[in-house]
Amino acid sequence: MNEMELARPTKQQLEWQDMELGMFCHFGINTFCDQEWGEGADSPELFNPICLDASQWVRTAKAAGFKYFILTAKHHDGFCLWPTRTTDYSVKSSPWKNGHGDVVRECAEACKNEGVGFGIYVSPWDRHEPCYTDKEAYDDFYAAQLTELLTQYGPLVEVWFDGAGSEGREYDWARIIGLVKQHQPDAMIFNMGAPTIRWVGNEDGVAPYPCWNTAESARVSMFSNESLSWLPDTPAWVPAECDVPIRKERWFWQPNDENSLLSLEQLMNIYYRSVGHGCNLLLNVAPDTTGLMPEADVSRVLELGEEVRRRFSAPVARTAGSGQVLELAWEAEQVVDHAVMMEAIMHGERVRAYVLEAWQQDQWVELLSGSAIGHKKIDRFAPVKTSKVRLSILSSVGEAQLRDFAVYFS
């Protein structure tokens, strides 16, 4: 392969990958039923978040450094968080705001006010809708729902198509993707149809290493080994997104769940293995039945944001450039323990192997080696006192192009 044959991201993919951190928000009828997957039979009368404050949700995301926010507009149970014309199984049949509320609109407006990107999760699987068993009728139904979401709430950064429950089911993906491209051409399409971003393959929030930005296929969901049949116009560049709940195996809020909150150390480990492996991290923080995110969850996600800033806001030294060797040097010896590298991926993912070295006792000493750099690679190593660090590209497709190379002491 030569550099002209490398897959390259679109402008929209580049902008999405630079966001790095997104907040997932699982909220709906399940929140009021102490369950993860509803069967579509729970009464809309149960939905009544009397203190709902989407601004609290989005302000939390922004304060922690998250750049986009994705709401479960419709989960597998079929309950819609907007007053859709397609079904009565929605907020308009609930006591919340006397049936005149619209959670999707409140989130969209909060994101606009805070300068945070807004995205929607809209489950293809629908356990409530009677016409689901009629493929053509449901394709029309789902297209109508999707069109409402794509046209009524302003610009979207991402449309999230969950594969769970749809194993073996055929949807009219050409039509669905066509609607997204028609109404939201800049939105990322997650996982199905003709995706521009892909699922990482687990719900632990971590990517394997290396995690290259190209993929020929991916699994439909964690509940099946079936592979996706992507449409022919799926791009060659399909970066991964790592989703994980801040409470162990809990996407929706559940009562008496005090001990499931991930620790700061666990979240930082997830950060290193998602963002630090070149992927985006989508961290779920779920509001409770009042419509507010619990104080403990808010505090923990803010701690995560503060810790990321503490470790990576003040580099000891930084540079950028092209070529097979990049060197960082500073006047007096100083302890460093992290290196962060970013390729200029608009030119493709060129680096195939590299080694990182520190200058000690008048010689270069290897700290570590790796393969992929991609959008971002964060390397941790034992603290070393030095005045120079060198990055050597051992193998690349064409000339390596580094957008950033920095070292830190955390």
Coordinates of C-alpha atoms in Angstrom, one line a residue:
M1 CA 0.0 0.0 0.0
N2 CA 1.2 3.5 -0.8
E3 CA 0.0 6.7 0.9
M4 CA -2.4 7.5 -1.9
E5 CA -4.3 4.3 -1.2
L6 CA -4.8 5.1 2.5
A7 CA -8.4 5.7 3.8
R8 CA -9.0 9.2 4.9
P9 CA -11.7 10.8 7.2
T10 CA -14.2 13.3 6.1
K11 CA -14.3 16.8 7.5
Q12 CA -17.3 15.7 9.7
Q13 CA -15.4 12.6 11.0
L14 CA -12.4 14.7 11.8
E15 CA -14.5 17.1 13.8
W16 CA -16.3 14.2 15.6
Q17 CA -13.0 12.5 16.5
D18 CA -11.7 15.8 18.0
M19 CA -14.6 15.9 20.4
E20 CA -13.2 12.7 22.1
L21 CA -15.7 12.7 25.0
G22 CA -19.5 12.3 24.7
M23 CA -22.1 11.9 27.4
F24 CA -24.8 9.2 26.9
C25 CA -28.1 9.8 28.7
H26 CA -30.4 6.8 29.1
F27 CA -33.8 8.1 30.3
G28 CA -37.3 6.9 29.6
I29 CA -40.1 4.7 30.9
N30 CA -37.5 2.2 32.1
T31 CA -36.3 4.8 34.6
F32 CA -39.6 4.5 36.4
C33 CA -39.9 0.7 36.3
D34 CA -36.6 -0.4 37.8
Q35 CA -35.5 -2.2 34.6
E36 CA -33.1 -2.1 31.7
W37 CA -35.2 -3.5 28.9
G38 CA -38.9 -2.8 28.9
E39 CA -41.3 -5.0 26.9
G40 CA -43.4 -2.0 25.7
A41 CA -46.3 -2.7 28.1
D42 CA -45.5 -0.2 30.9
S43 CA -48.1 2.6 31.2
P44 CA -47.2 6.1 30.1
E45 CA -48.9 7.2 33.4
L46 CA -45.7 6.1 35.2
F47 CA -43.6 8.8 33.4
N48 CA -43.6 11.9 35.5
P49 CA -40.1 13.5 36.2
I50 CA -41.5 16.5 38.1
C51 CA -38.0 18.1 38.5
L52 CA -36.6 17.4 35.0
D53 CA -33.8 19.8 34.2
A54 CA -32.0 19.0 30.9
S55 CA -29.8 22.0 31.6
Q56 CA -28.4 20.2 34.6
W57 CA -27.6 17.2 32.5
V58 CA -25.9 19.2 29.8
R59 CA -24.1 21.6 32.1
T60 CA -22.6 18.6 33.9
A61 CA -21.4 17.3 30.6
K62 CA -19.8 20.6 29.6
A63 CA -18.2 21.2 33.0
A64 CA -16.5 17.8 32.8
G65 CA -15.1 18.5 29.3
F66 CA -17.6 16.5 27.3
K67 CA -18.2 17.9 23.8
Y68 CA -21.4 16.1 22.8
F69 CA -24.6 14.7 24.4
I70 CA -26.7 11.8 23.2
L71 CA -30.3 11.2 24.5
T72 CA -32.2 7.9 24.2
A73 CA -35.2 9.4 22.3
K74 CA -36.7 5.9 22.0
H75 CA -35.4 2.8 23.6
H76 CA -36.4 -0.8 22.8
D77 CA -39.7 -0.5 24.7
G78 CA -40.9 2.0 22.1
F79 CA -41.7 4.8 24.5
C80 CA -40.9 8.1 22.8
L81 CA -39.5 11.1 24.7
W82 CA -41.0 13.5 22.1
P83 CA -44.7 14.0 21.2
T84 CA -44.6 12.0 18.1
R85 CA -47.5 11.8 15.6
T86 CA -46.7 8.1 15.0
T87 CA -48.0 6.6 18.3
D88 CA -49.7 7.5 21.6
Y89 CA -46.9 5.7 23.4
S90 CA -45.0 8.8 24.3
V91 CA -44.7 11.7 26.6
K92 CA -47.9 13.2 25.3
S93 CA -49.8 10.4 27.1
S94 CA -48.0 10.9 30.4
P95 CA -48.9 13.2 33.3
W96 CA -45.6 15.1 32.9
K97 CA -46.4 18.7 32.0
N98 CA -50.0 17.5 31.4
G99 CA -48.9 15.7 28.2
H100 CA -47.3 18.8 26.7
G101 CA -43.7 18.1 27.5
D102 CA -40.9 17.2 25.0
V103 CA -37.6 15.8 26.5
V104 CA -35.9 15.8 23.2
R105 CA -36.6 19.5 22.7
E106 CA -35.4 20.4 26.2
C107 CA -32.1 18.6 25.6
A108 CA -31.7 20.1 22.2
E109 CA -32.2 23.6 23.6
A110 CA -29.9 22.9 26.5
C111 CA -27.1 21.7 24.2
K112 CA -27.6 24.8 22.0
N113 CA -27.4 27.1 25.0
E114 CA -24.2 25.4 26.3
G115 CA -22.4 24.9 23.0
V116 CA -22.5 21.1 23.3
G117 CA -23.2 18.9 20.3
F118 CA -26.6 17.1 20.4
G119 CA -27.3 13.6 19.2
I120 CA -30.1 11.1 19.4
Y121 CA -30.4 7.3 20.1
V122 CA -33.5 5.9 18.3
S123 CA -33.9 2.1 18.6
P124 CA -34.8 0.3 15.4
W125 CA -36.3 -2.5 17.6
D126 CA -39.7 -1.6 19.0
R127 CA -41.3 -4.0 21.5
H128 CA -44.5 -1.9 21.8
E129 CA -45.5 -1.1 18.2
P130 CA -48.0 -3.7 16.8
C131 CA -46.9 -3.2 13.2
Y132 CA -43.3 -4.2 14.1
T133 CA -44.0 -7.7 12.7
D134 CA -45.0 -6.2 9.4
K135 CA -41.7 -5.3 7.8
E136 CA -43.1 -2.8 5.2
A137 CA -45.5 -1.1 7.6
Y138 CA -42.8 -0.8 10.3
D139 CA -40.3 0.6 7.9
D140 CA -42.8 3.4 7.1
F141 CA -43.5 3.9 10.8
Y142 CA -39.8 4.1 11.7
A143 CA -39.0 6.4 8.8
A144 CA -41.7 8.7 10.0
Q145 CA -40.4 8.7 13.6
L146 CA -36.8 9.3 12.4
T147 CA -37.9 12.1 10.1
E148 CA -39.5 13.9 13.0
L149 CA -36.3 13.7 15.0
L150 CA -34.1 14.7 12.1
T151 CA -36.2 17.8 11.2
Q152 CA -37.5 19.3 14.4
Y153 CA -34.6 19.7 16.8
G154 CA -31.8 21.5 15.0
P155 CA -28.4 20.2 14.0
L156 CA -27.4 16.7 15.2
V157 CA -23.8 15.5 15.7
E158 CA -24.8 11.8 15.8
V159 CA -27.6 9.4 15.2
W160 CA -27.2 6.2 17.2
F161 CA -28.7 3.0 15.8
D162 CA -28.5 0.2 18.4
G163 CA -28.2 -3.3 17.0
A164 CA -29.6 -5.0 20.1
G165 CA -32.8 -6.9 19.5
S166 CA -32.4 -6.6 15.8
E167 CA -30.3 -9.6 15.2
G168 CA -31.6 -11.3 12.0
R169 CA -34.0 -8.4 11.3
E170 CA -33.8 -6.6 8.0
Y171 CA -34.7 -2.9 7.9
D172 CA -34.8 -0.6 4.9
W173 CA -31.4 0.8 5.7
A174 CA -31.0 2.5 2.3
R175 CA -34.1 4.5 3.1
I176 CA -33.1 5.2 6.7
I177 CA -29.6 6.3 5.8
G178 CA -31.0 8.4 3.0
L179 CA -33.1 10.3 5.5
V180 CA -30.1 11.0 7.7
K181 CA -28.1 12.2 4.8
Q182 CA -31.0 14.3 3.5
H183 CA -31.8 16.1 6.7
Q184 CA -28.6 15.8 8.8
P185 CA -25.7 15.5 6.4
D186 CA -23.1 16.4 9.0
A187 CA -24.3 13.9 11.6
M188 CA -22.3 10.8 12.4
I189 CA -24.2 7.5 11.8
F190 CA -23.4 4.9 14.5
N191 CA -23.0 1.2 13.8
M192 CA -25.7 0.2 11.3
G193 CA -26.7 0.9 7.7
A194 CA -23.9 2.9 6.2
P195 CA -22.1 4.0 9.4
T196 CA -19.5 6.7 9.6
I197 CA -18.6 5.5 13.1
R198 CA -18.6 2.0 14.6
W199 CA -19.3 0.3 17.9
V200 CA -16.1 -0.8 19.6
G201 CA -17.5 -4.3 20.3
N202 CA -18.2 -4.2 24.1
E203 CA -20.0 -2.1 26.7
D204 CA -16.9 -1.7 28.9
G205 CA -15.8 1.5 27.3
V206 CA -12.5 0.2 26.2
A207 CA -10.9 -0.4 22.8
P208 CA -8.3 -3.1 21.9
Y209 CA -4.9 -1.9 20.9
P210 CA -4.2 -1.3 18.1
C211 CA -7.7 -0.1 17.1
W212 CA -7.3 1.0 13.5
N213 CA -9.7 3.5 12.1
T214 CA -10.8 1.2 9.2
A215 CA -13.0 -1.9 9.4
E216 CA -14.6 -4.2 6.9
S217 CA -17.3 -5.4 9.3
A218 CA -18.5 -5.3 12.9
R219 CA -20.8 -7.3 15.2
V220 CA -24.5 -6.3 15.3
S221 CA -24.5 -6.4 19.1
M222 CA -23.0 -8.0 22.1
F223 CA -25.8 -10.5 22.1
S224 CA -24.9 -12.1 18.8
N225 CA -21.8 -13.1 16.8
E226 CA -23.6 -12.0 13.6
S227 CA -21.7 -9.5 11.5
L228 CA -23.2 -6.4 10.0
S229 CA -23.8 -6.1 6.3
W230 CA -23.0 -2.5 5.7
L231 CA -24.3 -0.7 2.6
P232 CA -21.9 -0.3 -0.3
D233 CA -21.5 3.4 0.3
T234 CA -20.1 2.9 3.8
P235 CA -16.8 4.9 3.9
A236 CA -13.5 3.1 4.3
W237 CA -12.7 5.3 7.4
V238 CA -15.0 4.2 10.2
P239 CA -13.6 5.2 13.7
A240 CA -14.8 3.5 16.9
E241 CA -16.9 4.8 19.8
C242 CA -16.6 3.2 23.2
D243 CA -19.8 3.2 25.3
V244 CA -20.0 2.5 29.0
P245 CA -22.3 3.3 31.9
I246 CA -20.9 5.2 34.9
R247 CA -22.7 2.6 37.0
K248 CA -21.7 -1.0 36.5
E249 CA -24.0 -2.7 33.9
R250 CA -26.7 -0.1 34.6
W251 CA -27.8 2.1 31.7
F252 CA -31.0 3.4 33.3
W253 CA -31.3 4.7 36.8
Q254 CA -32.3 2.1 39.4
P255 CA -33.0 2.5 43.1
N256 CA -30.8 1.1 45.9
D257 CA -27.8 1.1 43.6
E258 CA -25.3 3.0 45.7
N259 CA -22.4 0.6 45.3
S260 CA -22.3 0.4 41.5
L261 CA -20.8 3.8 40.8
L262 CA -17.4 3.4 39.0
S263 CA -14.4 4.8 40.9
L264 CA -12.3 7.7 39.5
E265 CA -9.5 5.2 39.1
Q266 CA -11.7 2.9 37.0
L267 CA -12.9 5.8 34.9
M268 CA -9.4 7.0 34.2
N269 CA -8.4 3.5 33.2
I270 CA -11.3 3.5 30.7
Y271 CA -10.2 6.9 29.5
Y272 CA -6.7 5.6 28.8
R273 CA -8.1 2.6 26.9
S274 CA -10.6 4.6 24.8
V275 CA -9.5 8.1 24.1
G276 CA -5.9 6.9 24.7
H277 CA -6.4 4.3 22.0
G278 CA -7.6 6.8 19.5
C279 CA -11.4 6.3 20.0
N280 CA -14.2 8.5 21.4
L281 CA -15.5 7.7 24.9
L282 CA -19.3 7.8 25.3
L283 CA -20.0 7.7 29.1
N284 CA -23.6 7.1 30.3
V285 CA -24.9 9.2 33.2
A286 CA -28.6 8.4 33.9
P287 CA -31.1 10.8 35.5
D288 CA -33.3 9.4 38.2
T289 CA -37.1 9.5 38.6
T290 CA -37.1 13.2 39.6
G291 CA -35.5 14.0 36.2
L292 CA -32.2 15.1 37.7
M293 CA -28.8 13.3 37.5
P294 CA -27.9 12.0 41.0
E295 CA -25.5 14.1 43.0
A296 CA -23.0 11.2 43.4
D297 CA -22.9 10.6 39.6
V298 CA -22.5 14.3 38.8
S299 CA -19.6 14.6 41.3
R300 CA -17.9 11.6 39.9
V301 CA -18.1 12.7 36.3
L302 CA -16.8 16.2 37.3
E303 CA -13.9 14.5 39.1
L304 CA -13.1 12.7 35.9
G305 CA -13.0 15.9 33.9
E306 CA -10.8 17.6 36.5
E307 CA -8.4 14.7 36.6
V308 CA -8.0 14.6 32.8
R309 CA -7.3 18.3 32.9
R310 CA -4.8 17.9 35.7
R311 CA -2.9 15.3 33.9
F312 CA -2.9 16.7 30.4
S313 CA -3.3 20.5 30.5
A314 CA 0.3 21.5 31.1
P315 CA 2.9 19.6 28.9
V316 CA 6.6 19.6 29.9
A317 CA 7.3 20.0 26.2
R318 CA 5.4 19.7 22.9
T319 CA 6.0 19.8 19.1
A320 CA 4.6 18.7 15.8
G321 CA 5.9 17.9 12.4
S322 CA 6.6 15.4 9.7
G323 CA 9.4 12.8 9.3
Q324 CA 10.5 9.6 10.9
V325 CA 12.1 11.2 14.1
L326 CA 10.6 13.9 16.4
E327 CA 12.6 15.1 19.4
L328 CA 11.5 17.1 22.5
A329 CA 14.2 18.8 24.6
W330 CA 14.1 21.2 27.6
E331 CA 16.8 22.9 29.6
A332 CA 16.9 21.2 33.0
E333 CA 16.2 17.5 33.6
Q334 CA 12.6 16.9 34.7
V335 CA 10.5 13.8 35.5
V336 CA 8.0 12.7 32.9
D337 CA 5.6 9.8 32.9
H338 CA 3.2 10.3 29.9
A339 CA 3.5 10.9 26.2
V340 CA 0.6 11.9 24.0
M341 CA 0.9 11.6 20.2
M342 CA -1.6 12.5 17.5
E343 CA -1.3 11.9 13.8
A344 CA -2.5 14.4 11.3
I345 CA -5.2 11.9 10.3
M346 CA -6.5 14.0 7.4
H347 CA -3.6 12.5 5.5
G348 CA -4.6 9.0 6.6
E349 CA -3.3 6.7 9.4
R350 CA 0.3 6.3 8.3
V351 CA 2.3 5.1 11.3
R352 CA 2.6 1.4 11.7
A353 CA 5.3 1.1 14.4
Y354 CA 7.1 3.5 16.7
V355 CA 9.5 3.5 19.7
L356 CA 9.7 6.2 22.4
E357 CA 13.1 6.8 24.1
A358 CA 14.5 9.1 26.8
W359 CA 18.0 10.5 27.1
Q360 CA 19.8 9.2 30.2
Q361 CA 23.4 8.9 31.0
D362 CA 24.5 10.1 27.6
Q363 CA 22.5 7.5 25.7
W364 CA 18.9 6.9 24.4
V365 CA 17.0 4.4 26.6
E366 CA 13.8 2.8 25.3
L367 CA 10.7 3.6 27.3
L368 CA 8.1 1.7 25.2
S369 CA 7.1 0.8 21.7
G370 CA 3.8 0.6 19.8
S371 CA 2.0 0.4 16.5
A372 CA -1.0 2.6 15.9
I373 CA -1.0 6.3 16.8
G374 CA -4.0 7.4 14.8
H375 CA -6.2 10.2 16.3
K376 CA -4.5 10.0 19.7
K377 CA -2.2 7.6 21.5
I378 CA -1.6 8.1 25.3
D379 CA 1.3 6.2 26.6
R380 CA 2.0 5.8 30.4
F381 CA 5.5 4.7 31.6
A382 CA 7.4 4.6 34.8
P383 CA 8.6 8.1 35.8
V384 CA 11.9 9.0 34.3
K385 CA 14.1 12.0 34.8
T386 CA 15.4 13.3 31.6
S387 CA 15.9 16.4 29.4
K388 CA 15.1 14.9 26.1
V389 CA 12.5 12.4 24.7
R390 CA 12.6 11.0 21.1
L391 CA 9.8 9.5 19.0
S392 CA 11.1 7.3 16.2
I393 CA 8.8 6.0 13.5
L394 CA 10.0 2.5 12.6
S395 CA 7.4 1.8 10.0
S396 CA 4.9 4.0 8.1
V397 CA 3.0 4.2 4.9
G398 CA 4.6 7.3 3.4
E399 CA 6.0 10.1 5.5
A400 CA 4.6 10.2 9.1
Q401 CA 2.6 13.4 9.9
L402 CA 2.4 14.2 13.6
R403 CA -0.1 16.8 14.6
D404 CA 1.0 16.7 18.2
F405 CA 3.8 15.1 20.3
A406 CA 3.9 16.1 24.0
V407 CA 5.2 14.7 27.2
Y408 CA 3.8 15.3 30.7
F409 CA 4.4 14.6 34.4
S410 CA 1.2 13.7 36.1

